[in-house]
Amino acid sequence: MTKLALAVNDVTKSFGGTAALKDVSLKIELGEVHALLGHNGSGKSTLIKVISGYHRPDSGTVEVNGHEIHYPTSALLLKDYGVSFMHQDIGLVPTLSILENLRIGRLETGVLKNIRWRRERRTVSRLLSSFGLDLSPDTPVSRLSAAERTVVGVLRAFQDVTGRESTENEGGLVILDEPTAALPEEEKKRLFNVIKQVAASGLGVLMITHHLEEPLQFANRVSVLRDGELVASDDICNHSYDSLAELVVGHSVVKSTKIQGRSFSDCEEVVTVKELKGQVINGVSFSVIRGEILGLTGLMGAGHEELPFLLYGAQRPVDGFVSIRGKTFVPDPVRARRNGLAFVSGDRIRAGGVLSASVAENVTLPVLRSVVGKMGWLRSGEEQAIVQSVLNRFQIKLTSPNLPFSALSGGSQQKALIGRWVGSGPQILLLQEPTAGVDIGASQEIIAILRQFASTGGTVIFSSEQYEDVASLSDRVLVFRDGRISSILSGTDVTPENIVARSYGKIEAGTGSPEQYLGRWNQLF
């Protein structure tokens, strides 16, 4: 009989009368890469929390690597069984270095119990190098980008299983909860190769993802949850992108396509940037027109991800000039809000919502003054109306808006954060990775909302490494390399293939250059 890395048997879990999991059964063999898909709120996160021992199932059993989990359990016991997790929030300590985060609990010591730092640095350097990361082991995690933190978290999860002391039970299970949400394409490919190698070594890998194309690239089998029920679990070779999309959503899905030929009637420049410098970008100049959707993209660390922070003032520019509607603007969050700017960070855990506050409190935070009376009393009726409008518009399903924000799935958190700022009435919306970590249905909803915002005269500037979404959403795309704008794409040139080619520098001389487009952009519109 084949030994299983994971066996979930008829598991049911409810919260306040709402069933999050309904008789779910799932099996993963050693040596298998298994993808788990599902819409936001489908039960994926709940299932992972049941497997991790965080939630006790109402009924059913869970076995990991041949051991049945008896609740309550502990992370140490699961680790002894050969089970390792990387959750959406990753769980790294920002004040510690990469080395300390990776090696904590397994630091090698000498006879006198002194830590052998040189040997540890060599070990971590080899690990980082093997994954293609040019980072010092001594770099604090707080200085890493979201993508780099994710990679470190994945490496730590692999080490927890492969680096544990040998036991009588071989094998193990690695569970990755949306590890690619903040990763650009080139890092995804490296991650997929690592996942395959880990499975080939005799471990089972369960990877939760929103991206339907990913299981087709790396998985042996795929399971789909919808409304708490397992609607499919079989070989990936039996599926296509379209069949997976239909299983996730519950009906056939037409992928969002780019709307061509948008016109800009007044051609009013609302944002002008000249020779802007930051920690990464160096001498960037461009302008943005009223009603335009401008995409910023490139490979990880190219500089595009820094621009929304600089324009909003969340990160202070080193040099350069910014103007809003013709008036000089010194980037600062308070001034930004007064000038009609709003910013949605791609790091929704650390710079997005307040996890301990309610969903309602998070949604109304940007407009709190408008729902507070002269005597300081909260006008609850107006607050509830605003909250319900955002929840309905973004199709966020909740039993109550008074639930803590932490109770929402990652995708629902993202929709709520974007929704609260769109509803606050900004003129310019800055976003970082607006569709990262979001399933296909929610991604289409977000794209539609941003298009609607732009069609009414709003301006959208967003950075992303989700190349298909960048191509689908943008009127114009600035492609960054080494801190500078290497290419500018517009109209029919805005395709995922062109974006990828220019991100890697695969571009024919004289085509798509900044000089070519900057000189004629206003003439085109």
Coordinates of C-alpha atoms in Angstrom, one line a residue:
M1 CA 0.0 0.0 0.0
T2 CA 1.3 3.4 -1.0
K3 CA 2.2 5.6 2.0
L4 CA 0.4 8.9 2.0
A5 CA 1.9 12.3 2.9
L6 CA -1.6 13.5 3.7
A7 CA -5.0 11.9 4.2
V8 CA -8.0 14.2 5.0
N9 CA -11.1 12.0 5.7
D10 CA -14.6 13.5 5.6
V11 CA -13.7 16.7 7.4
T12 CA -16.4 19.2 8.3
K13 CA -15.9 22.6 9.9
S14 CA -18.5 25.3 10.6
F15 CA -18.3 28.8 12.0
G16 CA -21.4 30.3 13.6
G17 CA -23.7 28.1 11.6
T18 CA -21.9 28.7 8.3
A19 CA -20.2 25.6 6.9
A20 CA -16.7 26.3 5.8
L21 CA -15.8 22.7 4.9
K22 CA -18.4 20.0 4.0
D23 CA -17.2 16.4 4.2
V24 CA -13.9 17.1 2.5
S25 CA -11.6 14.1 1.7
L26 CA -8.2 14.6 0.1
K27 CA -5.2 12.4 -0.3
I28 CA -1.6 13.3 -1.3
E29 CA 1.0 10.6 -2.0
L30 CA 4.7 10.9 -1.2
G31 CA 6.6 12.2 -4.3
E32 CA 3.5 14.0 -5.5
V33 CA 3.0 17.7 -6.2
H34 CA -0.7 18.5 -5.4
A35 CA -2.3 21.9 -6.3
L36 CA -5.3 23.2 -4.3
L37 CA -7.5 25.7 -6.1
G38 CA -10.6 27.6 -5.0
H39 CA -12.4 31.0 -5.1
N40 CA -12.0 33.4 -2.2
G41 CA -14.0 31.9 0.7
S42 CA -14.1 28.5 -0.8
G43 CA -12.5 26.9 2.3
K44 CA -8.9 26.6 1.3
S45 CA -7.5 28.6 4.3
T46 CA -9.8 26.8 6.7
L47 CA -8.6 23.4 5.4
I48 CA -5.0 24.4 5.9
K49 CA -5.8 25.6 9.4
V50 CA -7.4 22.2 10.2
I51 CA -4.4 20.4 8.9
S52 CA -2.0 22.6 10.9
G53 CA -4.0 22.0 14.1
Y54 CA -5.2 25.6 14.4
H55 CA -8.8 24.6 13.9
R56 CA -10.4 21.4 15.3
P57 CA -12.7 19.8 12.7
D58 CA -16.3 19.2 13.8
S59 CA -16.1 15.8 12.3
G60 CA -13.6 13.7 10.3
T61 CA -9.9 12.9 10.7
V62 CA -6.6 14.1 9.3
E63 CA -3.5 12.0 8.9
V64 CA -0.1 13.4 8.0
N65 CA 2.8 11.1 7.0
G66 CA 1.1 8.1 8.6
H67 CA 0.2 9.9 11.9
E68 CA -3.4 10.8 12.8
I69 CA -3.6 14.3 14.3
H70 CA -5.2 14.4 17.7
Y71 CA -6.5 17.9 18.6
P72 CA -5.3 20.0 20.2
T73 CA -1.9 19.5 18.6
S74 CA 1.3 21.5 18.4
A75 CA 3.6 22.8 15.7
L76 CA 6.5 20.9 17.2
L77 CA 4.6 17.6 17.0
L78 CA 3.7 18.2 13.4
K79 CA 7.3 19.0 12.7
D80 CA 8.4 15.7 14.2
Y81 CA 5.9 14.0 11.8
G82 CA 7.7 15.8 8.9
V83 CA 5.1 18.5 8.2
S84 CA 6.1 22.1 7.4
F85 CA 3.9 25.1 6.5
M86 CA 4.3 28.4 4.9
H87 CA 1.3 30.5 5.5
Q88 CA 0.2 33.6 3.6
D89 CA 1.7 35.9 6.2
I90 CA 5.0 34.0 6.0
G91 CA 5.8 34.5 9.7
L92 CA 9.3 35.9 9.3
V93 CA 10.8 38.1 12.1
P94 CA 11.6 41.4 10.3
T95 CA 14.2 42.5 12.8
L96 CA 16.3 39.4 12.3
S97 CA 18.5 38.6 9.4
I98 CA 17.9 36.1 6.6
L99 CA 20.4 33.7 8.2
E100 CA 18.7 34.0 11.6
N101 CA 15.2 33.4 10.1
L102 CA 16.3 30.4 8.1
R103 CA 18.5 28.8 10.8
I104 CA 16.7 29.6 14.0
G105 CA 16.3 26.4 16.0
R106 CA 19.0 24.6 14.0
L107 CA 22.1 26.8 14.5
E108 CA 25.3 24.7 14.6
T109 CA 27.4 25.1 17.7
G110 CA 30.9 24.1 18.8
V111 CA 32.1 22.2 21.8
L112 CA 31.7 25.4 24.0
K113 CA 28.2 25.9 22.6
N114 CA 29.4 29.0 20.6
I115 CA 27.6 29.5 17.3
R116 CA 29.7 28.7 14.2
W117 CA 28.7 31.8 12.3
R118 CA 31.1 31.4 9.4
R119 CA 29.8 27.9 8.7
E120 CA 26.2 29.1 9.0
R121 CA 26.9 32.0 6.6
R122 CA 28.4 29.6 4.1
T123 CA 25.4 27.3 4.4
V124 CA 22.8 30.0 3.9
S125 CA 24.9 31.6 1.1
R126 CA 24.9 28.3 -0.8
L127 CA 21.1 28.0 -0.2
L128 CA 20.3 31.5 -1.5
S129 CA 22.7 31.1 -4.4
S130 CA 21.1 27.8 -5.4
F131 CA 17.7 29.7 -5.7
G132 CA 19.2 32.5 -7.7
L133 CA 19.1 35.1 -5.0
D134 CA 22.0 37.6 -4.8
L135 CA 21.4 38.5 -1.1
S136 CA 23.7 38.6 1.9
P137 CA 22.7 36.2 4.7
D138 CA 23.1 39.1 7.1
T139 CA 20.5 41.3 5.4
P140 CA 17.6 42.1 7.7
V141 CA 14.3 40.7 6.6
S142 CA 12.7 44.2 7.0
R143 CA 14.8 45.4 4.1
L144 CA 13.6 42.7 1.7
S145 CA 10.8 43.1 -0.8
A146 CA 7.6 41.2 -0.5
A147 CA 8.9 38.8 -3.2
E148 CA 12.2 38.2 -1.4
R149 CA 10.4 37.6 1.9
T150 CA 8.3 35.0 0.2
V151 CA 11.3 33.2 -1.2
V152 CA 13.0 33.1 2.2
G153 CA 9.7 31.7 3.7
V154 CA 9.6 29.0 1.2
L155 CA 13.2 28.0 1.8
R156 CA 12.6 27.8 5.5
A157 CA 9.6 25.5 5.0
F158 CA 11.7 23.2 2.8
Q159 CA 14.5 23.2 5.5
D160 CA 12.0 22.3 8.2
V161 CA 11.3 19.0 6.5
T162 CA 14.6 18.1 4.8
G163 CA 16.8 19.4 7.6
R164 CA 15.1 17.6 10.5
E165 CA 16.8 14.8 12.3
S166 CA 16.1 11.4 10.8
T167 CA 13.3 9.4 12.3
E168 CA 11.9 5.9 11.8
N169 CA 9.3 7.5 9.5
E170 CA 10.7 8.7 6.2
G171 CA 9.0 11.2 4.0
G172 CA 7.1 14.3 4.9
L173 CA 4.8 17.0 3.7
V174 CA 5.4 20.6 2.7
I175 CA 2.3 22.9 2.6
L176 CA 2.7 26.2 0.8
D177 CA -0.2 28.7 1.1
E178 CA -0.1 30.9 -2.0
P179 CA 3.7 31.3 -2.2
T180 CA 3.7 32.9 -5.7
A181 CA 1.3 35.7 -4.8
A182 CA 4.1 38.3 -4.7
L183 CA 6.6 36.5 -7.1
P184 CA 7.4 37.7 -10.6
E185 CA 7.5 35.2 -13.4
E186 CA 11.2 34.4 -13.3
E187 CA 11.0 33.6 -9.6
K188 CA 7.9 31.4 -10.1
K189 CA 9.8 29.2 -12.5
R190 CA 12.7 28.8 -10.1
L191 CA 10.2 28.0 -7.3
F192 CA 8.4 25.4 -9.5
N193 CA 11.7 23.7 -10.1
V194 CA 12.5 23.6 -6.4
I195 CA 9.0 22.2 -5.7
K196 CA 9.5 19.4 -8.2
Q197 CA 12.9 18.5 -6.7
V198 CA 11.5 18.4 -3.2
A199 CA 8.7 16.0 -4.4
A200 CA 11.3 13.9 -6.2
S201 CA 13.2 13.4 -3.0
G202 CA 10.3 11.6 -1.5
L203 CA 8.2 14.3 0.0
G204 CA 4.6 15.3 -0.7
V205 CA 3.9 19.0 -1.6
L206 CA 0.6 20.7 -1.3
M207 CA 0.5 24.1 -2.8
I208 CA -2.5 26.5 -2.6
T209 CA -2.7 28.9 -5.4
H210 CA -5.1 31.4 -7.1
H211 CA -3.3 31.2 -10.5
L212 CA -5.0 28.6 -12.7
E213 CA -2.1 28.4 -15.1
E214 CA 0.4 27.3 -12.3
P215 CA -0.9 23.8 -11.6
L216 CA -0.6 23.0 -15.4
Q217 CA 3.1 23.9 -15.1
F218 CA 4.2 22.0 -12.0
A219 CA 1.5 19.8 -10.4
N220 CA 0.8 16.0 -10.7
R221 CA -2.7 16.3 -9.3
V222 CA -5.2 19.1 -8.6
S223 CA -8.1 19.5 -6.2
V224 CA -10.7 22.2 -6.4
L225 CA -12.8 23.6 -3.4
R226 CA -16.0 25.6 -4.0
D227 CA -18.3 26.8 -1.2
G228 CA -16.6 24.4 1.2
E229 CA -17.1 21.3 -1.0
L230 CA -14.5 19.3 -2.9
V231 CA -15.8 19.5 -6.5
A232 CA -12.8 17.8 -8.2
S233 CA -9.6 15.9 -7.3
D234 CA -7.7 14.1 -10.1
D235 CA -4.7 14.1 -12.4
I236 CA -3.7 17.5 -13.8
C237 CA -3.5 16.0 -17.3
N238 CA -7.3 15.8 -17.3
H239 CA -7.6 19.5 -17.1
S240 CA -7.0 22.7 -19.1
Y241 CA -7.0 26.4 -17.9
D242 CA -10.7 26.7 -19.0
S243 CA -11.8 23.6 -17.2
L244 CA -10.1 24.6 -14.0
A245 CA -11.7 28.1 -14.2
E246 CA -15.1 26.6 -14.6
L247 CA -14.6 24.3 -11.6
V248 CA -13.4 27.2 -9.4
V249 CA -16.1 29.7 -10.4
G250 CA -19.0 27.2 -11.0
H251 CA -19.7 28.3 -14.6
S252 CA -17.8 28.9 -17.8
V253 CA -15.5 32.0 -17.6
V254 CA -14.4 34.4 -20.3
K255 CA -11.0 35.8 -19.5
S256 CA -10.8 39.6 -19.2
T257 CA -9.6 41.1 -22.4
K258 CA -8.1 44.4 -23.1
I259 CA -10.4 47.2 -24.2
Q260 CA -8.7 48.8 -27.3
G261 CA -9.2 52.3 -28.6
R262 CA -9.9 54.2 -25.4
S263 CA -9.8 57.9 -26.0
F264 CA -8.7 60.7 -23.6
S265 CA -10.9 63.7 -24.5
D266 CA -9.1 66.5 -22.7
C267 CA -5.6 65.1 -22.5
E268 CA -5.1 66.8 -19.2
E269 CA -1.8 65.8 -17.5
V270 CA -2.6 65.1 -13.9
V271 CA 0.8 63.7 -12.8
T272 CA 4.2 64.8 -14.1
V273 CA 7.4 63.2 -12.9
K274 CA 10.8 64.5 -13.8
E275 CA 14.2 62.9 -13.0
L276 CA 12.8 61.2 -9.9
K277 CA 15.3 59.2 -7.9
G278 CA 14.7 56.7 -5.1
Q279 CA 16.6 53.8 -3.5
V280 CA 16.3 51.9 -6.8
I281 CA 14.9 54.1 -9.5
N282 CA 17.3 56.6 -11.0
G283 CA 16.3 59.6 -13.0
V284 CA 12.8 58.5 -14.1
S285 CA 10.5 60.9 -16.1
F286 CA 7.0 60.5 -17.4
S287 CA 3.5 62.0 -17.3
V288 CA 0.0 60.5 -16.8
I289 CA -3.2 61.7 -18.4
R290 CA -6.6 62.1 -16.7
G291 CA -8.5 58.9 -17.1
E292 CA -5.5 56.8 -18.1
I293 CA -4.5 53.5 -16.6
L294 CA -0.7 53.3 -16.4
G295 CA 1.0 50.0 -15.6
L296 CA 4.5 49.9 -14.1
T297 CA 6.3 46.5 -14.5
G298 CA 9.6 44.7 -14.9
L299 CA 11.6 42.0 -13.2
M300 CA 11.9 41.8 -9.4
G301 CA 14.0 44.7 -8.1
A302 CA 13.8 46.7 -11.4
G303 CA 12.4 49.7 -9.7
H304 CA 8.8 49.7 -10.8
E305 CA 7.6 48.5 -7.4
E306 CA 9.1 51.6 -5.7
L307 CA 7.3 54.2 -7.7
P308 CA 3.9 54.1 -6.0
F309 CA 5.6 54.5 -2.6
L310 CA 7.6 57.5 -3.9
L311 CA 4.6 59.2 -5.5
Y312 CA 2.5 58.9 -2.3
G313 CA 5.3 59.9 0.0
A314 CA 5.4 56.6 1.9
Q315 CA 9.0 56.5 0.8
R316 CA 10.9 59.8 0.6
P317 CA 12.4 60.5 -2.9
V318 CA 16.2 61.2 -3.0
D319 CA 15.8 63.8 -5.8
G320 CA 13.5 64.8 -8.6
F321 CA 10.3 66.7 -9.3
V322 CA 6.6 65.7 -9.1
S323 CA 3.6 67.9 -10.0
I324 CA -0.1 67.2 -9.6
R325 CA -2.3 69.0 -12.1
G326 CA 0.4 71.5 -12.8
K327 CA 1.3 72.3 -9.2
T328 CA 4.5 71.3 -7.5
F329 CA 3.9 68.4 -5.1
V330 CA 6.3 67.3 -2.4
P331 CA 5.4 63.7 -1.8
D332 CA 3.9 63.2 1.7
P333 CA 1.0 61.0 2.7
V334 CA -1.0 63.9 4.3
R335 CA -0.4 66.1 1.2
A336 CA -1.2 63.2 -1.0
R337 CA -4.7 62.7 0.5
R338 CA -5.4 66.4 0.3
N339 CA -4.4 66.3 -3.4
G340 CA -6.8 63.5 -4.2
L341 CA -4.3 60.6 -4.1
A342 CA -5.0 57.2 -2.5
F343 CA -2.5 54.3 -2.2
V344 CA -3.1 50.6 -1.8
S345 CA 0.0 48.7 -0.8
G346 CA 0.7 45.2 -2.1
D347 CA 1.6 44.1 1.5
R348 CA -1.9 43.9 2.9
I349 CA -0.7 42.3 6.2
R350 CA 1.9 44.9 7.2
A351 CA 0.7 48.0 5.3
G352 CA -2.9 47.3 4.5
G353 CA -5.7 46.4 6.9
V354 CA -5.8 46.4 10.7
L355 CA -6.1 42.7 11.4
S356 CA -7.6 43.0 14.9
A357 CA -10.2 45.6 13.8
S358 CA -13.5 44.7 12.2
V359 CA -14.1 44.5 8.5
A360 CA -16.5 47.5 8.9
E361 CA -13.8 49.6 10.7
N362 CA -11.2 48.8 8.0
V363 CA -13.6 49.7 5.2
T364 CA -14.6 53.1 6.7
L365 CA -11.1 54.1 7.9
P366 CA -10.4 56.5 5.0
V367 CA -13.7 58.2 5.4
L368 CA -14.1 58.1 9.1
R369 CA -14.5 61.8 9.5
S370 CA -17.5 61.8 7.2
V371 CA -19.4 59.4 9.5
V372 CA -18.6 61.2 12.8
G373 CA -21.0 63.8 14.1
K374 CA -20.1 67.2 15.6
M375 CA -20.1 65.7 19.1
G376 CA -17.8 62.9 18.1
W377 CA -20.5 60.3 17.9
L378 CA -20.2 57.7 15.1
R379 CA -23.2 57.8 12.8
S380 CA -23.6 54.0 12.6
G381 CA -26.3 54.1 9.9
E382 CA -24.1 56.0 7.5
E383 CA -21.2 53.7 8.4
Q384 CA -23.2 50.6 7.7
A385 CA -24.4 52.0 4.4
I386 CA -20.8 52.6 3.2
V387 CA -19.7 49.2 4.4
Q388 CA -22.5 47.4 2.7
S389 CA -21.9 49.3 -0.5
V390 CA -18.3 48.2 -0.7
L391 CA -19.1 44.6 0.3
N392 CA -21.8 44.4 -2.4
R393 CA -19.7 46.1 -5.1
F394 CA -16.8 43.8 -4.6
Q395 CA -18.9 40.7 -3.9
I396 CA -17.3 40.0 -0.5
K397 CA -19.3 37.4 1.3
L398 CA -19.6 37.8 5.1
T399 CA -21.8 36.5 7.8
S400 CA -21.3 39.9 9.5
P401 CA -19.2 43.1 8.8
N402 CA -18.3 43.0 12.5
L403 CA -16.0 40.0 11.9
P404 CA -12.3 40.7 12.5
F405 CA -10.4 41.6 9.3
S406 CA -8.1 38.7 10.0
A407 CA -11.0 36.3 9.5
L408 CA -11.2 37.2 5.8
S409 CA -9.3 35.2 3.2
G410 CA -6.4 36.9 1.5
G411 CA -8.3 37.7 -1.6
S412 CA -11.3 39.1 0.3
Q413 CA -8.9 41.3 2.3
Q414 CA -7.4 42.6 -1.0
K415 CA -10.8 43.4 -2.4
A416 CA -11.9 45.2 0.8
L417 CA -8.7 47.3 0.8
I418 CA -9.1 48.4 -2.8
G419 CA -12.8 48.9 -2.3
R420 CA -12.4 51.2 0.6
W421 CA -10.1 53.6 -1.3
V422 CA -12.1 53.6 -4.5
G423 CA -15.1 54.5 -2.3
S424 CA -13.3 57.3 -0.7
G425 CA -13.5 59.4 -3.8
P426 CA -9.8 59.8 -4.9
Q427 CA -8.8 61.4 -8.3
I428 CA -5.6 59.4 -8.6
L429 CA -5.3 55.8 -7.4
L430 CA -1.9 54.3 -6.7
L431 CA -1.7 50.5 -6.3
Q432 CA 1.0 47.9 -5.8
E433 CA 0.2 44.4 -7.1
P434 CA -3.6 44.9 -7.1
T435 CA -4.4 41.4 -8.4
A436 CA -1.7 39.4 -6.6
G437 CA -3.0 36.5 -4.5
V438 CA -6.5 36.8 -6.0
D439 CA -8.3 34.1 -7.9
I440 CA -9.5 34.6 -11.5
G441 CA -13.0 35.7 -10.5
A442 CA -11.9 38.3 -8.0
S443 CA -9.1 39.4 -10.4
Q444 CA -11.8 40.2 -13.1
E445 CA -13.8 42.1 -10.5
I446 CA -10.9 44.2 -9.5
I447 CA -9.9 44.9 -13.1
A448 CA -13.5 45.9 -13.9
I449 CA -13.7 48.2 -10.9
L450 CA -10.4 50.0 -11.9
R451 CA -11.6 50.4 -15.4
Q452 CA -14.9 51.9 -14.2
F453 CA -12.9 54.3 -12.0
A454 CA -10.8 55.4 -14.9
S455 CA -13.8 55.7 -17.2
T456 CA -15.3 58.4 -14.9
G457 CA -12.1 60.5 -15.1
G458 CA -10.0 58.8 -12.4
T459 CA -6.3 58.1 -13.0
V460 CA -4.8 54.7 -12.1
I461 CA -1.1 54.1 -11.6
F462 CA -0.2 50.6 -10.5
S463 CA 2.9 48.4 -10.3
S464 CA 2.7 44.7 -10.9
E465 CA 4.6 41.6 -12.1
Q466 CA 1.3 39.8 -13.1
Y467 CA 2.1 40.4 -16.8
E468 CA -1.3 39.2 -18.1
D469 CA -3.2 41.5 -15.8
V470 CA -0.9 44.4 -16.7
A471 CA -1.6 43.8 -20.3
S472 CA -5.3 43.4 -19.8
L473 CA -5.7 46.5 -17.6
S474 CA -3.2 49.1 -18.9
D475 CA -3.6 51.8 -21.5
R476 CA 0.1 52.3 -21.4
V477 CA 3.0 50.3 -19.7
L478 CA 6.3 51.5 -18.5
V479 CA 8.8 48.6 -18.4
F480 CA 11.7 49.1 -15.9
R481 CA 15.2 47.6 -16.0
D482 CA 18.0 48.5 -13.6
G483 CA 16.0 51.4 -12.1
R484 CA 15.2 53.1 -15.3
I485 CA 12.4 53.0 -17.9
S486 CA 13.7 50.7 -20.6
S487 CA 10.5 50.6 -22.8
I488 CA 7.1 52.2 -23.1
L489 CA 4.3 50.2 -24.6
S490 CA 0.9 51.5 -25.7
G491 CA -2.1 50.4 -27.8
T492 CA -1.8 47.0 -29.5
D493 CA 1.8 46.7 -28.3
V494 CA 0.6 46.1 -24.7
T495 CA 0.7 42.3 -24.7
P496 CA 2.1 39.8 -22.1
E497 CA 4.6 38.6 -24.6
N498 CA 6.0 42.1 -25.3
I499 CA 6.1 42.9 -21.6
V500 CA 8.1 39.8 -20.8
A501 CA 10.5 40.3 -23.7
R502 CA 11.2 43.9 -22.7
S503 CA 11.5 43.0 -19.0
Y504 CA 14.3 40.6 -19.9
G505 CA 15.8 43.1 -22.4
K506 CA 14.8 41.0 -25.5
I507 CA 13.9 44.0 -27.6
E508 CA 14.7 45.0 -31.2
A509 CA 16.7 48.2 -31.5
G510 CA 14.5 51.3 -32.0
T511 CA 11.2 49.7 -31.0
G512 CA 9.3 50.5 -27.9
S513 CA 12.0 52.8 -26.6
P514 CA 11.2 55.7 -24.2
E515 CA 12.4 58.2 -26.7
Q516 CA 10.1 56.9 -29.4
Y517 CA 7.0 57.0 -27.2
L518 CA 7.6 60.1 -25.1
G519 CA 7.8 62.2 -28.2
R520 CA 4.5 61.2 -29.7
W521 CA 2.3 60.1 -26.7
N522 CA 0.3 63.3 -26.6
Q523 CA -0.1 63.2 -30.4
L524 CA -1.7 59.7 -30.1
F525 CA -4.4 60.9 -27.8

